[in-house]
PDB file of C-alpha atoms in Angstrom:
ATOM      1  CA  MET A   1     -20.370   9.386 -19.081  1.00  0.00           C
ATOM      2  CA  ARG A   2     -24.318   8.818 -18.226  1.00  0.00           C
ATOM      3  CA  THR A   3     -26.722   9.304 -20.269  1.00  0.00           C
ATOM      4  CA  SER A   4     -29.467  11.749 -19.723  1.00  0.00           C
ATOM      5  CA  LYS A   5     -32.428  10.613 -21.239  1.00  0.00           C
ATOM      6  CA  PRO A   6     -34.967   8.745 -19.493  1.00  0.00           C
ATOM      7  CA  LEU A   7     -34.771   4.691 -19.899  1.00  0.00           C
ATOM      8  CA  ALA A   8     -37.350   1.858 -20.075  1.00  0.00           C
ATOM      9  CA  VAL A   9     -35.622  -0.061 -17.194  1.00  0.00           C
ATOM     10  CA  CYS A  10     -37.012  -4.118 -17.439  1.00  0.00           C
ATOM     11  CA  VAL A  11     -37.020  -5.406 -14.026  1.00  0.00           C
ATOM     12  CA  PHE A  12     -36.540  -9.285 -14.022  1.00  0.00           C
ATOM     13  CA  CYS A  13     -37.337 -10.575 -10.398  1.00  0.00           C
ATOM     14  CA  SER A  14     -39.630 -12.934  -8.336  1.00  0.00           C
ATOM     15  CA  SER A  15     -43.176 -13.827  -8.590  1.00  0.00           C
ATOM     16  CA  SER A  16     -43.069 -15.989  -6.034  1.00  0.00           C
ATOM     17  CA  GLY A  17     -45.559 -15.450  -2.514  1.00  0.00           C
ATOM     18  CA  LYS A  18     -43.045 -17.768  -0.431  1.00  0.00           C
ATOM     19  CA  ILE A  19     -39.607 -15.503   0.100  1.00  0.00           C
ATOM     20  CA  ASP A  20     -38.658 -13.119   2.808  1.00  0.00           C
ATOM     21  CA  ARG A  21     -39.941  -9.721   2.961  1.00  0.00           C
ATOM     22  CA  ARG A  22     -36.723  -8.010   2.341  1.00  0.00           C
ATOM     23  CA  TYR A  23     -36.941  -9.148  -0.901  1.00  0.00           C
ATOM     24  CA  THR A  24     -40.074  -7.284  -1.884  1.00  0.00           C
ATOM     25  CA  ASP A  25     -38.629  -4.698   0.289  1.00  0.00           C
ATOM     26  CA  LEU A  26     -36.019  -4.671  -2.308  1.00  0.00           C
ATOM     27  CA  ALA A  27     -38.090  -4.722  -5.295  1.00  0.00           C
ATOM     28  CA  ALA A  28     -39.941  -1.954  -3.795  1.00  0.00           C
ATOM     29  CA  GLU A  29     -37.027   0.580  -3.176  1.00  0.00           C
ATOM     30  CA  VAL A  30     -35.842  -0.810  -6.937  1.00  0.00           C
ATOM     31  CA  GLY A  31     -39.273   0.916  -7.834  1.00  0.00           C
ATOM     32  CA  ALA A  32     -38.896   4.235  -6.097  1.00  0.00           C
ATOM     33  CA  GLU A  33     -35.315   4.864  -7.178  1.00  0.00           C
ATOM     34  CA  LEU A  34     -36.494   4.399 -10.401  1.00  0.00           C
ATOM     35  CA  ALA A  35     -39.103   6.432 -10.258  1.00  0.00           C
ATOM     36  CA  ARG A  36     -36.887   9.137  -8.243  1.00  0.00           C
ATOM     37  CA  ARG A  37     -34.683   8.953 -11.849  1.00  0.00           C
ATOM     38  CA  GLY A  38     -37.115   9.908 -13.626  1.00  0.00           C
ATOM     39  CA  HIS A  39     -37.597   6.064 -15.476  1.00  0.00           C
ATOM     40  CA  SER A  40     -39.773   4.188 -16.937  1.00  0.00           C
ATOM     41  CA  LEU A  41     -41.065   0.521 -15.833  1.00  0.00           C
ATOM     42  CA  VAL A  42     -41.310  -2.617 -17.805  1.00  0.00           C
ATOM     43  CA  SER A  43     -42.014  -5.796 -15.766  1.00  0.00           C
ATOM     44  CA  GLY A  44     -44.002  -8.804 -15.794  1.00  0.00           C
ATOM     45  CA  GLY A  45     -46.937  -7.539 -15.007  1.00  0.00           C
ATOM     46  CA  ALA A  46     -48.350  -9.200 -12.087  1.00  0.00           C
ATOM     47  CA  GLN A  47     -48.872  -7.499  -9.441  1.00  0.00           C
ATOM     48  CA  VAL A  48     -47.924 -10.660  -6.536  1.00  0.00           C
ATOM     49  CA  SER A  49     -44.575 -10.704  -4.479  1.00  0.00           C
ATOM     50  CA  CYS A  50     -41.394  -8.645  -5.988  1.00  0.00           C
ATOM     51  CA  MET A  51     -42.661  -7.870  -9.543  1.00  0.00           C
ATOM     52  CA  GLY A  52     -46.080  -5.986  -7.591  1.00  0.00           C
ATOM     53  CA  ALA A  53     -43.958  -4.842  -5.438  1.00  0.00           C
ATOM     54  CA  VAL A  54     -41.607  -2.902  -7.518  1.00  0.00           C
ATOM     55  CA  ALA A  55     -44.725  -1.838  -9.867  1.00  0.00           C
ATOM     56  CA  ARG A  56     -46.471  -0.386  -6.911  1.00  0.00           C
ATOM     57  CA  ALA A  57     -43.243   1.747  -5.921  1.00  0.00           C
ATOM     58  CA  ALA A  58     -42.446   3.004  -9.094  1.00  0.00           C
ATOM     59  CA  ARG A  59     -46.210   4.066  -9.719  1.00  0.00           C
ATOM     60  CA  ALA A  60     -46.375   5.681  -6.007  1.00  0.00           C
ATOM     61  CA  GLY A  61     -42.974   7.583  -7.323  1.00  0.00           C
ATOM     62  CA  GLY A  62     -44.885   9.583 -10.545  1.00  0.00           C
ATOM     63  CA  ALA A  63     -43.533   6.250 -12.818  1.00  0.00           C
ATOM     64  CA  ARG A  64     -44.437   4.960 -15.490  1.00  0.00           C
ATOM     65  CA  THR A  65     -45.539   1.302 -15.590  1.00  0.00           C
ATOM     66  CA  VAL A  66     -45.223  -1.408 -17.997  1.00  0.00           C
ATOM     67  CA  GLY A  67     -46.465  -4.757 -16.970  1.00  0.00           C
ATOM     68  CA  VAL A  68     -46.272  -8.173 -20.192  1.00  0.00           C
ATOM     69  CA  ILE A  69     -48.049 -11.105 -18.500  1.00  0.00           C
ATOM     70  CA  PRO A  70     -49.037 -14.311 -20.247  1.00  0.00           C
ATOM     71  CA  GLU A  71     -52.416 -14.530 -21.006  1.00  0.00           C
ATOM     72  CA  GLY A  72     -52.321 -18.088 -19.007  1.00  0.00           C
ATOM     73  CA  LEU A  73     -51.740 -16.200 -16.023  1.00  0.00           C
ATOM     74  CA  VAL A  74     -54.057 -13.135 -16.461  1.00  0.00           C
ATOM     75  CA  SER A  75     -56.219 -16.172 -16.367  1.00  0.00           C
ATOM     76  CA  VAL A  76     -55.593 -17.130 -12.668  1.00  0.00           C
ATOM     77  CA  GLU A  77     -55.934 -12.987 -11.450  1.00  0.00           C
ATOM     78  CA  ILE A  78     -52.497 -12.184 -10.286  1.00  0.00           C
ATOM     79  CA  SER A  79     -52.700  -9.277 -13.373  1.00  0.00           C
ATOM     80  CA  ASP A  80     -51.922  -6.343 -12.461  1.00  0.00           C
ATOM     81  CA  GLU A  81     -54.983  -3.675 -13.793  1.00  0.00           C
ATOM     82  CA  ASP A  82     -53.025  -0.829 -11.797  1.00  0.00           C
ATOM     83  CA  ASN A  83     -50.294  -0.520 -14.724  1.00  0.00           C
ATOM     84  CA  ASP A  84     -50.451   2.283 -17.323  1.00  0.00           C
ATOM     85  CA  GLU A  85     -50.507  -0.492 -19.460  1.00  0.00           C
ATOM     86  CA  LEU A  86     -50.677  -4.115 -19.443  1.00  0.00           C
ATOM     87  CA  ILE A  87     -50.314  -6.593 -22.483  1.00  0.00           C
ATOM     88  CA  ILE A  88     -51.014  -9.842 -22.759  1.00  0.00           C
ATOM     89  CA  THR A  89     -49.172 -12.381 -24.538  1.00  0.00           C
ATOM     90  CA  SER A  90     -49.790 -15.836 -25.923  1.00  0.00           C
ATOM     91  CA  ASP A  91     -47.420 -17.197 -24.395  1.00  0.00           C
ATOM     92  CA  MET A  92     -43.773 -16.758 -22.202  1.00  0.00           C
ATOM     93  CA  ARG A  93     -41.592 -16.591 -25.080  1.00  0.00           C
ATOM     94  CA  ALA A  94     -43.910 -13.905 -26.384  1.00  0.00           C
ATOM     95  CA  ARG A  95     -43.918 -12.217 -23.124  1.00  0.00           C
ATOM     96  CA  LYS A  96     -39.800 -11.601 -23.303  1.00  0.00           C
ATOM     97  CA  GLY A  97     -39.991 -10.632 -26.623  1.00  0.00           C
ATOM     98  CA  GLU A  98     -42.113  -7.765 -25.884  1.00  0.00           C
ATOM     99  CA  MET A  99     -40.321  -7.357 -22.420  1.00  0.00           C
ATOM    100  CA  ASP A 100     -37.158  -7.038 -24.446  1.00  0.00           C
ATOM    101  CA  ARG A 101     -38.233  -4.807 -27.379  1.00  0.00           C
ATOM    102  CA  ARG A 102     -39.690  -2.032 -25.245  1.00  0.00           C
ATOM    103  CA  SER A 103     -36.658  -1.728 -22.665  1.00  0.00           C
ATOM    104  CA  ASP A 104     -33.949  -0.199 -22.907  1.00  0.00           C
ATOM    105  CA  ALA A 105     -32.024  -1.708 -20.288  1.00  0.00           C
ATOM    106  CA  PHE A 106     -32.188  -5.201 -17.890  1.00  0.00           C
ATOM    107  CA  LEU A 107     -32.225  -4.879 -14.217  1.00  0.00           C
ATOM    108  CA  ILE A 108     -32.146  -8.518 -12.114  1.00  0.00           C
ATOM    109  CA  LEU A 109     -33.116  -8.349  -8.727  1.00  0.00           C
ATOM    110  CA  PRO A 110     -32.964 -12.344  -6.919  1.00  0.00           C
ATOM    111  CA  GLY A 111     -35.670 -14.999  -8.055  1.00  0.00           C
ATOM    112  CA  GLY A 112     -35.756 -18.670  -9.489  1.00  0.00           C
ATOM    113  CA  ILE A 113     -36.060 -20.359 -12.415  1.00  0.00           C
ATOM    114  CA  GLY A 114     -38.168 -17.990 -14.533  1.00  0.00           C
ATOM    115  CA  THR A 115     -35.953 -14.574 -13.381  1.00  0.00           C
ATOM    116  CA  LEU A 116     -33.081 -17.051 -14.102  1.00  0.00           C
ATOM    117  CA  GLU A 117     -33.688 -17.765 -18.090  1.00  0.00           C
ATOM    118  CA  GLU A 118     -34.505 -14.069 -18.311  1.00  0.00           C
ATOM    119  CA  LEU A 119     -31.489 -13.376 -16.807  1.00  0.00           C
ATOM    120  CA  PHE A 120     -29.618 -15.439 -19.377  1.00  0.00           C
ATOM    121  CA  GLU A 121     -31.241 -14.512 -22.183  1.00  0.00           C
ATOM    122  CA  VAL A 122     -30.446 -10.676 -21.835  1.00  0.00           C
ATOM    123  CA  TRP A 123     -26.780 -11.690 -20.910  1.00  0.00           C
ATOM    124  CA  THR A 124     -26.399 -14.028 -23.849  1.00  0.00           C
ATOM    125  CA  ALA A 125     -27.531 -12.245 -26.877  1.00  0.00           C
ATOM    126  CA  ARG A 126     -25.324  -8.673 -25.291  1.00  0.00           C
ATOM    127  CA  VAL A 127     -22.106 -11.441 -25.624  1.00  0.00           C
ATOM    128  CA  LEU A 128     -22.976 -11.835 -28.797  1.00  0.00           C
ATOM    129  CA  ALA A 129     -23.291  -8.542 -29.539  1.00  0.00           C
ATOM    130  CA  MET A 130     -27.101  -8.615 -30.151  1.00  0.00           C
ATOM    131  CA  HIS A 131     -27.857  -5.783 -28.724  1.00  0.00           C
ATOM    132  CA  GLU A 132     -25.602  -2.984 -26.213  1.00  0.00           C
ATOM    133  CA  LYS A 133     -28.438  -2.541 -23.559  1.00  0.00           C
ATOM    134  CA  PRO A 134     -26.877  -2.958 -19.736  1.00  0.00           C
ATOM    135  CA  VAL A 135     -27.792  -5.535 -17.798  1.00  0.00           C
ATOM    136  CA  VAL A 136     -27.329  -5.283 -14.113  1.00  0.00           C
ATOM    137  CA  ILE A 137     -27.386  -8.031 -11.139  1.00  0.00           C
ATOM    138  CA  LEU A 138     -28.517  -6.500  -8.345  1.00  0.00           C
ATOM    139  CA  ASP A 139     -27.556  -8.793  -5.276  1.00  0.00           C
ATOM    140  CA  PRO A 140     -27.490  -7.205  -1.600  1.00  0.00           C
ATOM    141  CA  THR A 141     -27.873 -10.558   0.000  1.00  0.00           C
ATOM    142  CA  GLY A 142     -25.639 -12.642  -1.765  1.00  0.00           C
ATOM    143  CA  VAL A 143     -28.664 -15.004  -3.608  1.00  0.00           C
ATOM    144  CA  TYR A 144     -26.442 -15.057  -7.247  1.00  0.00           C
ATOM    145  CA  GLU A 145     -23.192 -15.551  -5.423  1.00  0.00           C
ATOM    146  CA  PRO A 146     -22.988 -19.658  -6.431  1.00  0.00           C
ATOM    147  CA  LEU A 147     -23.628 -18.580  -9.905  1.00  0.00           C
ATOM    148  CA  ARG A 148     -21.193 -15.975 -10.255  1.00  0.00           C
ATOM    149  CA  GLU A 149     -18.638 -18.666  -8.851  1.00  0.00           C
ATOM    150  CA  LEU A 150     -20.010 -21.152 -11.572  1.00  0.00           C
ATOM    151  CA  MET A 151     -19.951 -18.409 -13.907  1.00  0.00           C
ATOM    152  CA  LYS A 152     -16.204 -17.995 -13.310  1.00  0.00           C
ATOM    153  CA  GLY A 153     -15.959 -21.930 -13.045  1.00  0.00           C
ATOM    154  CA  LEU A 154     -16.936 -22.323 -17.077  1.00  0.00           C
ATOM    155  CA  THR A 155     -14.826 -19.345 -18.173  1.00  0.00           C
ATOM    156  CA  ASP A 156     -11.736 -20.921 -16.320  1.00  0.00           C
ATOM    157  CA  GLN A 157     -12.358 -24.004 -18.141  1.00  0.00           C
ATOM    158  CA  GLY A 158     -13.053 -22.545 -21.008  1.00  0.00           C
ATOM    159  CA  PHE A 159     -16.821 -23.141 -21.860  1.00  0.00           C
ATOM    160  CA  ALA A 160     -17.600 -19.029 -21.811  1.00  0.00           C
ATOM    161  CA  ARG A 161     -14.348 -16.054 -22.643  1.00  0.00           C
ATOM    162  CA  PRO A 162     -13.665 -14.110 -20.569  1.00  0.00           C
ATOM    163  CA  ARG A 163     -15.645 -11.133 -22.471  1.00  0.00           C
ATOM    164  CA  ILE A 164     -18.967 -12.097 -20.205  1.00  0.00           C
ATOM    165  CA  TRP A 165     -18.024  -9.932 -17.239  1.00  0.00           C
ATOM    166  CA  ASP A 166     -17.645  -7.189 -19.837  1.00  0.00           C
ATOM    167  CA  ALA A 167     -21.521  -7.642 -20.715  1.00  0.00           C
ATOM    168  CA  ILE A 168     -22.940  -7.564 -17.150  1.00  0.00           C
ATOM    169  CA  GLY A 169     -22.940  -5.315 -14.125  1.00  0.00           C
ATOM    170  CA  TRP A 170     -23.190  -7.080 -10.407  1.00  0.00           C
ATOM    171  CA  THR A 171     -24.358  -4.525  -7.829  1.00  0.00           C
ATOM    172  CA  ALA A 172     -25.277  -4.976  -3.958  1.00  0.00           C
ATOM    173  CA  SER A 173     -26.512  -2.055  -3.941  1.00  0.00           C
ATOM    174  CA  VAL A 174     -29.323  -0.093  -5.263  1.00  0.00           C
ATOM    175  CA  PRO A 175     -27.729   3.366  -6.211  1.00  0.00           C
ATOM    176  CA  ASP A 176     -24.950   1.783  -7.698  1.00  0.00           C
ATOM    177  CA  ALA A 177     -26.927  -0.678 -10.173  1.00  0.00           C
ATOM    178  CA  PHE A 178     -28.693   2.264 -11.525  1.00  0.00           C
ATOM    179  CA  ASP A 179     -25.365   4.300 -11.436  1.00  0.00           C
ATOM    180  CA  LEU A 180     -24.634   1.133 -13.811  1.00  0.00           C
ATOM    181  CA  LEU A 181     -27.309   1.342 -15.949  1.00  0.00           C
ATOM    182  CA  GLU A 182     -27.514   5.130 -16.833  1.00  0.00           C
ATOM    183  CA  ARG A 183     -23.592   4.487 -17.734  1.00  0.00           C
ATOM    184  CA  ALA A 184     -22.472   4.017 -21.258  1.00  0.00           C
ATOM    185  CA  GLN A 185     -21.897   0.462 -21.720  1.00  0.00           C
ATOM    186  CA  PRO A 186     -18.740  -0.917 -23.398  1.00  0.00           C
ATOM    187  CA  ARG A 187     -19.320  -1.741 -27.089  1.00  0.00           C
ATOM    188  CA  ILE A 188     -19.229  -5.729 -27.738  1.00  0.00           C
ATOM    189  CA  GLU A 189     -17.685  -6.990 -30.641  1.00  0.00           C
ATOM    190  CA  PHE A 190     -18.198 -10.641 -31.389  1.00  0.00           C
ATOM    191  CA  SER A 191     -17.388 -12.199 -35.057  1.00  0.00           C
ATOM    192  CA  PRO A 192     -18.178 -16.079 -36.291  1.00  0.00           C
ATOM    193  CA  GLU A 193     -14.564 -16.547 -35.462  1.00  0.00           C
ATOM    194  CA  ASP A 194     -15.149 -16.637 -31.740  1.00  0.00           C
ATOM    195  CA  TYR A 195     -16.610 -19.990 -31.723  1.00  0.00           C
ATOM    196  CA  ALA A 196     -14.182 -21.890 -33.014  1.00  0.00           C
ATOM    197  CA  GLU A 197     -12.318 -21.156 -29.845  1.00  0.00           C
ATOM    198  CA  ALA A 198     -14.938 -20.986 -27.247  1.00  0.00           C
ATOM    199  CA  GLU A 199     -18.656 -20.517 -26.289  1.00  0.00           C
ATOM    200  CA  LEU A 200     -20.263 -17.358 -25.935  1.00  0.00           C
TER     201      LEU A 200
END
């Protein structure tokens, strides 16, 4: 079953200017699809690389965009002033909290350590039943395949519970990613006793 309401979709993605153009093109495709489906965007608030591409494409399609950026990055003049709303936070932790608060769903594109940090935070919180917002990785080029293999190994060795896979969607297709975001997600039950068996 799909949600009938528009979603505020938080997109975690790269701000690196050294990546291949196919990743900024992917971000633009995501922004266009988000707008086509009537959703709004929450992003990291920068005008560079994938962050800028997804926001520009979303606005071009008529979507509302909210950027959340820490004060330290505003000073280096990379903030996207064209956002419908630009929120300046004191630091990175406050930024993530504000993005989380304003979002109904999380979509993760290829990115670096900042993107991975954001991914693991929302993925862990969903496994722990601290939120029920969908979390989806969009990886058409296989950037995250080593990560998937690592997590499978951790699961096999008991460091992570099999339920972690119930808490995330993984796809190579932009339309499929939005289908997963719009679909009702399974509720994950968690109890303190789970800690006695395995992490997460």
